[in-house]
Amino acid sequence: MDDIVRVGEVTEVKTSDRTVRVHFPDVDIVSDWLKVLRTPPFIPKKGETQQTEVADMHTHEVKIEPWFPDIGDIVLCLYNPGFNEDGYVIGDQL
């Protein structure tokens, strides 16, 4: 299981490809480019326009995008079983 699930620190990001490289301190290696899973930005409800709370009779639209890690973030990674380098970042560690 140690080779399938790993926790590490993001060292490089390519937002255009939604990929990152991650350093795993327990084995002191840096991953190849890992795909970051897209998380839907549905807050509070799917299909509704996102707005701030109404204050003084006006609202402002808010742009909400899927989560993407920054350099230095601690992330949870999941690798395909077997002897390969295909892996994914599935979330950050809060």
PDB file of C-alpha atoms in Angstrom:
ATOM      1  CA  MET A   1       0.000   0.000   0.000  1.00  0.00           C
ATOM      2  CA  ASP A   2       2.982   2.337   0.610  1.00  0.00           C
ATOM      3  CA  ASP A   3       3.633   2.491  -3.126  1.00  0.00           C
ATOM      4  CA  ILE A   4      -0.010   3.207  -4.008  1.00  0.00           C
ATOM      5  CA  VAL A   5      -0.916   5.984  -1.543  1.00  0.00           C
ATOM      6  CA  ARG A   6       1.643   8.681  -0.755  1.00  0.00           C
ATOM      7  CA  VAL A   7       1.748  12.092   0.917  1.00  0.00           C
ATOM      8  CA  GLY A   8       4.185  14.715  -0.320  1.00  0.00           C
ATOM      9  CA  GLU A   9       4.878  18.387  -1.001  1.00  0.00           C
ATOM     10  CA  VAL A  10       4.170  20.045  -4.350  1.00  0.00           C
ATOM     11  CA  THR A  11       7.421  21.294  -5.920  1.00  0.00           C
ATOM     12  CA  GLU A  12       6.337  22.308  -9.450  1.00  0.00           C
ATOM     13  CA  VAL A  13       3.014  23.118 -11.108  1.00  0.00           C
ATOM     14  CA  LYS A  14       1.767  23.225 -14.704  1.00  0.00           C
ATOM     15  CA  THR A  15      -1.709  24.732 -14.467  1.00  0.00           C
ATOM     16  CA  SER A  16      -2.227  24.486 -18.239  1.00  0.00           C
ATOM     17  CA  ASP A  17      -1.941  20.667 -18.050  1.00  0.00           C
ATOM     18  CA  ARG A  18      -3.419  20.349 -14.522  1.00  0.00           C
ATOM     19  CA  THR A  19      -0.252  18.498 -13.456  1.00  0.00           C
ATOM     20  CA  VAL A  20       2.219  18.846 -10.579  1.00  0.00           C
ATOM     21  CA  ARG A  21       5.451  17.281  -9.357  1.00  0.00           C
ATOM     22  CA  VAL A  22       5.559  16.133  -5.745  1.00  0.00           C
ATOM     23  CA  HIS A  23       8.484  15.490  -3.375  1.00  0.00           C
ATOM     24  CA  PHE A  24       8.010  12.451  -1.123  1.00  0.00           C
ATOM     25  CA  PRO A  25      10.254  13.022   1.910  1.00  0.00           C
ATOM     26  CA  ASP A  26      10.002   9.432   3.230  1.00  0.00           C
ATOM     27  CA  VAL A  27      11.914   8.150   0.186  1.00  0.00           C
ATOM     28  CA  ASP A  28      13.481  11.504  -0.847  1.00  0.00           C
ATOM     29  CA  ILE A  29      12.278  11.358  -4.453  1.00  0.00           C
ATOM     30  CA  VAL A  30      10.356  13.738  -6.704  1.00  0.00           C
ATOM     31  CA  SER A  31       7.510  12.330  -8.779  1.00  0.00           C
ATOM     32  CA  ASP A  32       7.063  12.597 -12.495  1.00  0.00           C
ATOM     33  CA  TRP A  33       4.195  14.894 -13.551  1.00  0.00           C
ATOM     34  CA  LEU A  34       1.022  13.772 -11.743  1.00  0.00           C
ATOM     35  CA  LYS A  35      -2.483  14.638 -12.922  1.00  0.00           C
ATOM     36  CA  VAL A  36      -4.556  16.719 -10.493  1.00  0.00           C
ATOM     37  CA  LEU A  37      -8.126  15.470 -10.310  1.00  0.00           C
ATOM     38  CA  ARG A  38     -10.663  18.150 -11.126  1.00  0.00           C
ATOM     39  CA  THR A  39     -13.027  18.983  -8.302  1.00  0.00           C
ATOM     40  CA  PRO A  40     -16.371  20.528  -9.245  1.00  0.00           C
ATOM     41  CA  PRO A  41     -16.794  24.086  -7.965  1.00  0.00           C
ATOM     42  CA  PHE A  42     -20.465  23.671  -7.038  1.00  0.00           C
ATOM     43  CA  ILE A  43     -21.038  25.960  -4.073  1.00  0.00           C
ATOM     44  CA  PRO A  44     -23.720  26.033  -2.763  1.00  0.00           C
ATOM     45  CA  LYS A  45     -25.836  24.279  -5.431  1.00  0.00           C
ATOM     46  CA  LYS A  46     -25.106  22.900  -8.877  1.00  0.00           C
ATOM     47  CA  GLY A  47     -26.414  25.113 -11.696  1.00  0.00           C
ATOM     48  CA  GLU A  48     -27.041  28.243  -9.623  1.00  0.00           C
ATOM     49  CA  THR A  49     -25.235  31.549 -10.149  1.00  0.00           C
ATOM     50  CA  GLN A  50     -22.686  32.064  -7.407  1.00  0.00           C
ATOM     51  CA  GLN A  51     -23.177  35.336  -5.540  1.00  0.00           C
ATOM     52  CA  THR A  52     -22.073  36.982  -2.342  1.00  0.00           C
ATOM     53  CA  GLU A  53     -24.601  37.593   0.407  1.00  0.00           C
ATOM     54  CA  VAL A  54     -26.977  40.468  -0.244  1.00  0.00           C
ATOM     55  CA  ALA A  55     -25.762  43.576   1.557  1.00  0.00           C
ATOM     56  CA  ASP A  56     -27.163  47.067   1.125  1.00  0.00           C
ATOM     57  CA  MET A  57     -29.435  45.810  -1.676  1.00  0.00           C
ATOM     58  CA  HIS A  58     -26.681  44.728  -4.085  1.00  0.00           C
ATOM     59  CA  THR A  59     -24.803  41.517  -4.891  1.00  0.00           C
ATOM     60  CA  HIS A  60     -21.584  40.646  -6.688  1.00  0.00           C
ATOM     61  CA  GLU A  61     -21.021  37.571  -8.825  1.00  0.00           C
ATOM     62  CA  VAL A  62     -18.194  35.353  -7.624  1.00  0.00           C
ATOM     63  CA  LYS A  63     -15.997  33.236  -9.891  1.00  0.00           C
ATOM     64  CA  ILE A  64     -15.308  29.866  -8.278  1.00  0.00           C
ATOM     65  CA  GLU A  65     -12.822  27.510  -9.935  1.00  0.00           C
ATOM     66  CA  PRO A  66     -11.840  23.905  -9.263  1.00  0.00           C
ATOM     67  CA  TRP A  67      -9.169  23.413  -6.601  1.00  0.00           C
ATOM     68  CA  PHE A  68      -5.554  23.289  -7.779  1.00  0.00           C
ATOM     69  CA  PRO A  69      -2.537  22.978  -5.452  1.00  0.00           C
ATOM     70  CA  ASP A  70       0.211  25.568  -5.054  1.00  0.00           C
ATOM     71  CA  ILE A  71       3.933  24.958  -4.591  1.00  0.00           C
ATOM     72  CA  GLY A  72       4.486  23.984  -0.963  1.00  0.00           C
ATOM     73  CA  ASP A  73       1.055  22.405  -0.468  1.00  0.00           C
ATOM     74  CA  ILE A  74       0.998  18.963   1.155  1.00  0.00           C
ATOM     75  CA  VAL A  75      -1.051  16.641  -1.056  1.00  0.00           C
ATOM     76  CA  LEU A  76      -2.403  13.101  -1.073  1.00  0.00           C
ATOM     77  CA  CYS A  77      -1.366  11.093  -4.146  1.00  0.00           C
ATOM     78  CA  LEU A  78      -2.746   7.861  -5.515  1.00  0.00           C
ATOM     79  CA  TYR A  79      -0.746   5.663  -7.892  1.00  0.00           C
ATOM     80  CA  ASN A  80      -2.048   2.920 -10.169  1.00  0.00           C
ATOM     81  CA  PRO A  81      -1.087  -0.519  -8.819  1.00  0.00           C
ATOM     82  CA  GLY A  82       1.815  -2.178 -10.584  1.00  0.00           C
ATOM     83  CA  PHE A  83       5.209  -1.028 -11.673  1.00  0.00           C
ATOM     84  CA  ASN A  84       4.470   2.311 -13.376  1.00  0.00           C
ATOM     85  CA  GLU A  85       4.603   6.046 -12.803  1.00  0.00           C
ATOM     86  CA  ASP A  86       0.948   6.905 -13.509  1.00  0.00           C
ATOM     87  CA  GLY A  87      -0.464   8.741 -10.542  1.00  0.00           C
ATOM     88  CA  TYR A  88      -2.934  11.388  -9.450  1.00  0.00           C
ATOM     89  CA  VAL A  89      -3.178  14.102  -6.839  1.00  0.00           C
ATOM     90  CA  ILE A  90      -6.556  13.551  -5.199  1.00  0.00           C
ATOM     91  CA  GLY A  91      -6.560  16.331  -2.603  1.00  0.00           C
ATOM     92  CA  ASP A  92      -4.606  18.376  -0.129  1.00  0.00           C
ATOM     93  CA  GLN A  93      -3.872  17.683   3.506  1.00  0.00           C
ATOM     94  CA  LEU A  94      -5.508  20.229   5.741  1.00  0.00           C
TER      95      LEU A  94
END
